[in-house]
XYZ file of C-alpha atoms in Angstrom:
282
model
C -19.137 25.039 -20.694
C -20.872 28.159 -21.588
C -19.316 30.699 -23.832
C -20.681 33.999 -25.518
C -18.876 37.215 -26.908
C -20.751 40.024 -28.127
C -18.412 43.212 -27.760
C -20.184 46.822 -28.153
C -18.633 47.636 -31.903
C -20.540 44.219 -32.583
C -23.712 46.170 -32.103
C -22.850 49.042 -34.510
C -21.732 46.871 -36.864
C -24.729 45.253 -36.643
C -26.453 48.251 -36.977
C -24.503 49.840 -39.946
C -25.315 46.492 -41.742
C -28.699 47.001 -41.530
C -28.990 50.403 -43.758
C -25.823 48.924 -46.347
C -27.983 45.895 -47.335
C -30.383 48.207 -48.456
C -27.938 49.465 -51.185
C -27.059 45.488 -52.548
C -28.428 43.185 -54.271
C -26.517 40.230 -53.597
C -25.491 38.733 -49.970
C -22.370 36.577 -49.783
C -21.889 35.117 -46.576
C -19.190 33.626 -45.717
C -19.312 30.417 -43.480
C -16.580 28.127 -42.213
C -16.333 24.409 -43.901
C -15.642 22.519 -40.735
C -18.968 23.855 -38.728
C -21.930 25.771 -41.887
C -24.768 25.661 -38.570
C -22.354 26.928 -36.127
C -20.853 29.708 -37.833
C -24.250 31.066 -39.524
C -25.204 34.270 -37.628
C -29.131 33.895 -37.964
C -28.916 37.584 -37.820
C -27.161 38.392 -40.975
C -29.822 35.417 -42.426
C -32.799 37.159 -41.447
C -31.469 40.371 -42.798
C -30.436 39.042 -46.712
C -34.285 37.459 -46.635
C -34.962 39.894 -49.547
C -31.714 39.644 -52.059
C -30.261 37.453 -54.023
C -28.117 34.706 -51.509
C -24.816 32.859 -52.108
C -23.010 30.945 -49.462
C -19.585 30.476 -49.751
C -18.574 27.097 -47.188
C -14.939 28.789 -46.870
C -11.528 26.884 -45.416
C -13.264 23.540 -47.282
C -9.374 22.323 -47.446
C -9.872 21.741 -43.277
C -12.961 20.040 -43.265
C -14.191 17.002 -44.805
C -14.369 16.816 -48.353
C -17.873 14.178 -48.995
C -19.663 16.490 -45.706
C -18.785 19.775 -47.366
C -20.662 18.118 -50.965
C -23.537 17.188 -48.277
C -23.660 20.829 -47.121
C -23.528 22.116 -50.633
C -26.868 19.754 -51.420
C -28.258 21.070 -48.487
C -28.419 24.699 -49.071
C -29.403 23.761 -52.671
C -32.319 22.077 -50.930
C -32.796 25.950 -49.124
C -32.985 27.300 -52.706
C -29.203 29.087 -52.197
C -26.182 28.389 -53.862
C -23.283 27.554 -52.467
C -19.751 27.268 -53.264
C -17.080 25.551 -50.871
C -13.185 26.958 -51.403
C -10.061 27.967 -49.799
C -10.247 31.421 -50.083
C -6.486 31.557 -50.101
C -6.469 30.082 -53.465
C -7.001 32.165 -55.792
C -8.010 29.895 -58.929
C -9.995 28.393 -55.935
C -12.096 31.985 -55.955
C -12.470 32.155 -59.954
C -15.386 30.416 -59.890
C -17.317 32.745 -57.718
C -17.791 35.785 -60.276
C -19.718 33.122 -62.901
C -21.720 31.994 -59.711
C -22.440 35.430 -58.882
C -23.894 35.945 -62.883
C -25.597 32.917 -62.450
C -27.556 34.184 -59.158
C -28.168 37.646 -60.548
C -29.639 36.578 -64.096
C -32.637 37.845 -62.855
C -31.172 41.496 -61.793
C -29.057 42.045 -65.084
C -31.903 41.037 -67.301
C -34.253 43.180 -65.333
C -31.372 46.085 -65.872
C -31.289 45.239 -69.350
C -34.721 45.707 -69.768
C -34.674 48.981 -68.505
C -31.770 49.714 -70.398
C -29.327 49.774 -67.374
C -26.486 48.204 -68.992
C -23.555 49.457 -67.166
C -24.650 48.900 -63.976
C -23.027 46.506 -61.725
C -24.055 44.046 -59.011
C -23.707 45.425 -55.436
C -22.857 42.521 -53.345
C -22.442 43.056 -49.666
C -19.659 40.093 -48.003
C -20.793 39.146 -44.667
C -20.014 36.465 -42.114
C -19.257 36.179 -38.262
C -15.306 36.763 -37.434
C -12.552 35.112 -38.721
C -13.847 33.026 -41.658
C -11.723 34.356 -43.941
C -14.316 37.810 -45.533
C -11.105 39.788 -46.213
C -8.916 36.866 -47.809
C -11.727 36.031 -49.980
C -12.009 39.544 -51.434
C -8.179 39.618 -51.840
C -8.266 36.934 -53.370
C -11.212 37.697 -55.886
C -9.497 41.117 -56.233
C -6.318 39.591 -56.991
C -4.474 42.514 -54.768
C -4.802 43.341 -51.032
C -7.276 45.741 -51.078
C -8.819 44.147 -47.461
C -7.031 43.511 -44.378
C -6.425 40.197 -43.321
C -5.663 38.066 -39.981
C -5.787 34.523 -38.694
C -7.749 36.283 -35.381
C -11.100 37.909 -35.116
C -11.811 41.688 -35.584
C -9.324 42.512 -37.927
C -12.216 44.026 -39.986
C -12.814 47.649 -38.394
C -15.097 48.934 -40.372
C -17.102 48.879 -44.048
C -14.853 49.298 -47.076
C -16.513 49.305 -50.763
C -14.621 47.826 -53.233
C -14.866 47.847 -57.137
C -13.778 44.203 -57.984
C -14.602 44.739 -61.755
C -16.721 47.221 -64.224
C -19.306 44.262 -63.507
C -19.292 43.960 -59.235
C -19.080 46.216 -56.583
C -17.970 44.690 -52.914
C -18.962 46.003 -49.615
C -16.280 44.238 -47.010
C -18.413 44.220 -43.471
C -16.636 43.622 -39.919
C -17.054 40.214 -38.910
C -20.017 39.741 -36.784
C -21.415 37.391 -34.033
C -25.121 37.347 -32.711
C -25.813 38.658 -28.764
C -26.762 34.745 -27.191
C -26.002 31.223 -28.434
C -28.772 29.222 -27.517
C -26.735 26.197 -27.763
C -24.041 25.501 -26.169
C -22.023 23.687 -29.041
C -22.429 26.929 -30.889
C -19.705 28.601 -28.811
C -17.583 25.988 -27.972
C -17.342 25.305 -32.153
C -16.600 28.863 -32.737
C -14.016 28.946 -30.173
C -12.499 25.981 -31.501
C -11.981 27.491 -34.698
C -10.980 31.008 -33.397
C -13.980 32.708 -34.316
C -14.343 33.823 -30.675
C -11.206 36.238 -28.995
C -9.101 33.790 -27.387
C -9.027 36.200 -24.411
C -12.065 35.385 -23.440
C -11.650 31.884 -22.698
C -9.068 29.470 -21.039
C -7.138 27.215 -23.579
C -7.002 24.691 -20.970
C -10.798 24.309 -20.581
C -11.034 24.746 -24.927
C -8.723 22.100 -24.846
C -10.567 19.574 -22.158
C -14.047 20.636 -24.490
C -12.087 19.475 -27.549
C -10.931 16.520 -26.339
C -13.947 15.432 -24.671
C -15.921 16.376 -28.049
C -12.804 14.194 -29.657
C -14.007 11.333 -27.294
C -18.091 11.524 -28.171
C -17.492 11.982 -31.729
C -14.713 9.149 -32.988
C -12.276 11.126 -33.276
C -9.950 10.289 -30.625
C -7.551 7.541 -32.902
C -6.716 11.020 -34.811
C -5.505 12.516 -31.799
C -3.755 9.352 -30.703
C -1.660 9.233 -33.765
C -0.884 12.372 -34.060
C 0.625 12.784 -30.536
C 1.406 9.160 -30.204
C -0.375 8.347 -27.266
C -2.838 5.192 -25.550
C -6.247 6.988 -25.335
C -9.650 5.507 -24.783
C -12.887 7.378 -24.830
C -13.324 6.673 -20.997
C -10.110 8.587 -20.379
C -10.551 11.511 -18.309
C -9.631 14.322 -21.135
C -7.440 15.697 -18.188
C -5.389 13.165 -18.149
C -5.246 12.878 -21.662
C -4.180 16.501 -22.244
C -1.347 15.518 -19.421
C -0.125 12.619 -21.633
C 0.474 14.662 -24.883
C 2.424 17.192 -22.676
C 4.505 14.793 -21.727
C 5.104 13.377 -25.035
C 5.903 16.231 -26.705
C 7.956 17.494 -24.073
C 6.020 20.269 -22.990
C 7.603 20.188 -19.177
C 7.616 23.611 -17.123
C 9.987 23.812 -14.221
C 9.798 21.599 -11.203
C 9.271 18.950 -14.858
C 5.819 19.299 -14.074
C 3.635 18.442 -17.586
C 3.341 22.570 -18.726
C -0.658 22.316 -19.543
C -1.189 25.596 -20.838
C 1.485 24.843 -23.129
C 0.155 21.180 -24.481
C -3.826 23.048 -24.651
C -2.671 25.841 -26.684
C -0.978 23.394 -29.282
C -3.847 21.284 -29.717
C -6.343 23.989 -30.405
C -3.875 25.602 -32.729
C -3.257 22.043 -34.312
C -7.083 21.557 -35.172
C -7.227 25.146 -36.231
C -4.539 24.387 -38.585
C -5.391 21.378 -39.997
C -2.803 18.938 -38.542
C -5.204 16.632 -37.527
C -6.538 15.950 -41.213
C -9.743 17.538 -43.254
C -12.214 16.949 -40.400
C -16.020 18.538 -40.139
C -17.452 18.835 -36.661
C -21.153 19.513 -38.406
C -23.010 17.222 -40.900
C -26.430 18.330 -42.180
């Protein structure tokens, strides 16, 4: 199943980013727990080459605790820090400002040296759609200043914020790259939401989930959940007609209501009912 979704305000977002990260000095991108590969636009990567870099591996609460400490080590390994959180927290974002000293040593010394000692870090926050860029800087801000949304594109357009006499933040529209070479690339963004559910069928998500579900152990987690038999020769068809019926998800004629059944076990992963579970190890 192929999926890609690169919208036109994409490109001048894309565009506009281009001539802000000339004004920063530090990139914080924002990546999703549950899929750090997946959810990296190699775009945004090739454009921070130059600044100081910090990762932060946000929604950590849905994915797996002992991967998300493996993809910590292995950006370490990359020479950039990271820092996994649930943005929604906010002690969970307290951290972040001593993290961001810690990267920058080099910058404030530097500014010290030259006397500059009033001037703060400009940090652009970056990431593709809906990992959580604006709840983050709410949350560091300790006040809505950013709009949020659990869909993609809430972000319109760049918004500076002054977090502190110490950071500036420049809050970015989320943003995807034009082609995903691999296939598992789209079908892991659209299982988190990352792509605009328009653009795809929740019935074929679902089948993709399920199947993935099948290939990658995780199928007793969807059998206890929705109390079914499932074995990973199942056709995931048939399997997304079994939790139907169990939960009761019956359209008229009492046919099993499919749409219905898909819809709830994309937004149950999405949501975390099926446990802390990464679909990416390093």
């Amino acid at each position: 199943m192929q999926v890609q979704w690169y919208p036109g305000h994409m490109t001048k977002a894309m565009r506009s980013m281009k001539e802000d990260i000339k004004l920063v000095d530090l990139c914080i991108e924002l990546l999703d727990a549950r899929v750090p590969i997946s959810s990296r636009n190699p775009d945004i990567n090739a454009l921070a080459q130059n600044k100081f870099r910090l990762i932060i591996l946000n929604k950590a609460d849905l994915a797996d605790p002992k991967t998300t400490e493996e993809w910590v080590s292995y950006f370490k390994n990359q020479g950039i820090t990271a820092v996994a959180l649930d943005a929604r927290k906010n002690q969970s974002v307290s951290k972040v400002l001593s993290t961001v000293n810690e990267v920058c040593k080099e910058k404030m010394e530097r500014d010290k040296r030259r006397g500059l000692l009033e001037r703060p870090v400009k940090a652009i926050v970056a990431g593709i759609p809906n990992v959580g860029k604006s709840t983050f800087i709410n949350s560091l801000s300790g006040k809505a200043t950013a709009k949020t949304g659990n869909k993609p594109g809430v972000t319109k357009g760049n918004q500076w914020i002054r977090l502190n006499k110490k950071i500036d933040l420049l809050d970015t529209p989320g943003v995807l790259w034009p082609k995903f070479e691999d296939e598992k690339v789209g079908l892991n963004l659209s299982f988190i939401g990352s792509i605009n559910d328009d653009v795809i069928e929740k019935t074929e998500l679902a089948y993709e989930f399920v199947k993935m579900a099948q290939k990658s152990g995780l199928l007793p987690v969807l059998s206890e959940r929705y109390g079914i038999e499932a074995a990973e020769e199942d056709d995931p068809n048939d399997l997304i007609r079994s939790i139907a019926i169990k939960r009761n998800c019956i359209k008229k004629g009492n046919e099993p209501d499919i749409d219905k059944a898909s819809s709830m076990i994309i937004e149950d992963y999405r949501n975390g009912r099926f446990g802390a579970i990464s679909l990416e190890r390093p």
